Each structure stands twice: as C-alpha cells, then as structure tokens.
C-alpha cells in the first residue's frame, strides 16, 4: 500500500516542528506528549493516521496551534 501524501506531509511537519522546538529525541518528545516513541516514529513516517485528539496533544506538547501541524497539507 502506498502511503498517502498528506500523511507524509503531516509527519514531515511534525518532525520539523519537533526539532525546531528543541526536541531532537523522539523518545523525550513522546514522553513529554504522553505518547509512545514508536507511535511518534510511525506518525513522522506517515505510517499512522493520528486522530484529532492526538493532533491536539502533539500541538500542546509543541506549544503551537493544531493548525500549525496541518499547514503543509494541500
């Protein structure tokens, strides 16, 4: 199965924002967000489709608006 482009774009945006906000480690960020590191990895690679609740949780952990995670989606 081909990974949808919007999942890849979302994962790339999450990775970029995570790193820009000083979270070099997926593990440390996942702990901060209350999620599993493997789940963060799967989202960043476009292999998981996060729910709205998870998007809001990620945004709060990054101290950004949920829409900031979606800005690269067409």
PDB file of C-alpha atoms in Angstrom:
ATOM      1  CA  UNK A   1       0.000   0.000   0.000  1.00  0.00           C
ATOM      2  CA  UNK A   2       1.288   3.447  -0.913  1.00  0.00           C
ATOM      3  CA  UNK A   3       1.441   5.955   1.945  1.00  0.00           C
ATOM      4  CA  UNK A   4      -0.873   8.908   1.228  1.00  0.00           C
ATOM      5  CA  UNK A   5       0.938  12.190   0.525  1.00  0.00           C
ATOM      6  CA  UNK A   6      -0.983  14.033   3.249  1.00  0.00           C
ATOM      7  CA  UNK A   7       0.295  11.612   5.907  1.00  0.00           C
ATOM      8  CA  UNK A   8       3.873  12.090   4.721  1.00  0.00           C
ATOM      9  CA  UNK A   9       3.418  15.887   4.734  1.00  0.00           C
ATOM     10  CA  UNK A  10       1.942  15.790   8.251  1.00  0.00           C
ATOM     11  CA  UNK A  11       4.786  13.604   9.513  1.00  0.00           C
ATOM     12  CA  UNK A  12       7.398  15.861   7.935  1.00  0.00           C
ATOM     13  CA  UNK A  13       5.774  18.913   9.536  1.00  0.00           C
ATOM     14  CA  UNK A  14       5.649  17.203  12.936  1.00  0.00           C
ATOM     15  CA  UNK A  15       9.337  16.256  12.679  1.00  0.00           C
ATOM     16  CA  UNK A  16      10.316  19.775  11.594  1.00  0.00           C
ATOM     17  CA  UNK A  17       8.379  21.442  14.423  1.00  0.00           C
ATOM     18  CA  UNK A  18       9.648  18.914  16.984  1.00  0.00           C
ATOM     19  CA  UNK A  19      13.245  19.605  16.023  1.00  0.00           C
ATOM     20  CA  UNK A  20      12.738  23.382  15.800  1.00  0.00           C
ATOM     21  CA  UNK A  21      11.354  23.344  19.328  1.00  0.00           C
ATOM     22  CA  UNK A  22      14.436  21.583  20.653  1.00  0.00           C
ATOM     23  CA  UNK A  23      13.140  18.029  20.799  1.00  0.00           C
ATOM     24  CA  UNK A  24      15.943  16.183  18.997  1.00  0.00           C
ATOM     25  CA  UNK A  25      14.875  12.899  20.562  1.00  0.00           C
ATOM     26  CA  UNK A  26      11.585  11.300  19.553  1.00  0.00           C
ATOM     27  CA  UNK A  27      11.667   9.430  22.843  1.00  0.00           C
ATOM     28  CA  UNK A  28      11.921  12.556  25.016  1.00  0.00           C
ATOM     29  CA  UNK A  29       9.238  14.319  22.979  1.00  0.00           C
ATOM     30  CA  UNK A  30       6.931  11.293  23.121  1.00  0.00           C
ATOM     31  CA  UNK A  31       7.309  11.143  26.906  1.00  0.00           C
ATOM     32  CA  UNK A  32       6.552  14.880  27.125  1.00  0.00           C
ATOM     33  CA  UNK A  33       3.448  14.428  24.951  1.00  0.00           C
ATOM     34  CA  UNK A  34       2.306  11.336  26.848  1.00  0.00           C
ATOM     35  CA  UNK A  35       2.640   9.076  23.794  1.00  0.00           C
ATOM     36  CA  UNK A  36       4.797   6.118  22.870  1.00  0.00           C
ATOM     37  CA  UNK A  37       8.027   6.755  20.937  1.00  0.00           C
ATOM     38  CA  UNK A  38       7.149   4.168  18.333  1.00  0.00           C
ATOM     39  CA  UNK A  39       3.824   5.923  17.726  1.00  0.00           C
ATOM     40  CA  UNK A  40       5.640   9.245  17.136  1.00  0.00           C
ATOM     41  CA  UNK A  41       8.002   7.465  14.759  1.00  0.00           C
ATOM     42  CA  UNK A  42       5.111   5.926  12.833  1.00  0.00           C
ATOM     43  CA  UNK A  43       3.348   9.293  12.548  1.00  0.00           C
ATOM     44  CA  UNK A  44       6.519  11.025  11.347  1.00  0.00           C
ATOM     45  CA  UNK A  45       6.991   8.347   8.684  1.00  0.00           C
ATOM     46  CA  UNK A  46       3.375   8.644   7.557  1.00  0.00           C
ATOM     47  CA  UNK A  47       2.548   5.101   8.655  1.00  0.00           C
ATOM     48  CA  UNK A  48      -0.113   6.130  11.211  1.00  0.00           C
ATOM     49  CA  UNK A  49      -3.083   8.421  10.837  1.00  0.00           C
ATOM     50  CA  UNK A  50      -3.404  10.352  14.119  1.00  0.00           C
ATOM     51  CA  UNK A  51      -6.816  11.231  15.495  1.00  0.00           C
ATOM     52  CA  UNK A  52      -7.850  14.799  16.193  1.00  0.00           C
ATOM     53  CA  UNK A  53      -7.237  14.152  19.897  1.00  0.00           C
ATOM     54  CA  UNK A  54      -3.641  13.126  19.147  1.00  0.00           C
ATOM     55  CA  UNK A  55      -3.106  16.134  16.863  1.00  0.00           C
ATOM     56  CA  UNK A  56      -4.250  18.432  19.679  1.00  0.00           C
ATOM     57  CA  UNK A  57      -1.990  16.610  22.160  1.00  0.00           C
ATOM     58  CA  UNK A  58       1.008  16.952  19.814  1.00  0.00           C
ATOM     59  CA  UNK A  59       0.281  20.648  19.281  1.00  0.00           C
ATOM     60  CA  UNK A  60       0.043  21.313  23.020  1.00  0.00           C
ATOM     61  CA  UNK A  61       3.319  19.456  23.602  1.00  0.00           C
ATOM     62  CA  UNK A  62       4.954  21.669  20.960  1.00  0.00           C
ATOM     63  CA  UNK A  63       3.192  24.812  22.255  1.00  0.00           C
ATOM     64  CA  UNK A  64       1.732  25.526  18.804  1.00  0.00           C
ATOM     65  CA  UNK A  65      -1.778  25.635  17.388  1.00  0.00           C
ATOM     66  CA  UNK A  66      -3.128  22.363  15.964  1.00  0.00           C
ATOM     67  CA  UNK A  67      -3.450  24.121  12.600  1.00  0.00           C
ATOM     68  CA  UNK A  68       0.336  24.612  12.578  1.00  0.00           C
ATOM     69  CA  UNK A  69       0.677  20.849  12.174  1.00  0.00           C
ATOM     70  CA  UNK A  70      -1.598  20.936   9.139  1.00  0.00           C
ATOM     71  CA  UNK A  71      -0.187  23.924   7.239  1.00  0.00           C
ATOM     72  CA  UNK A  72       1.728  21.811   4.724  1.00  0.00           C
ATOM     73  CA  UNK A  73      -1.301  19.770   3.686  1.00  0.00           C
ATOM     74  CA  UNK A  74      -2.902  20.584   0.369  1.00  0.00           C
TER      75      UNK A  74
END
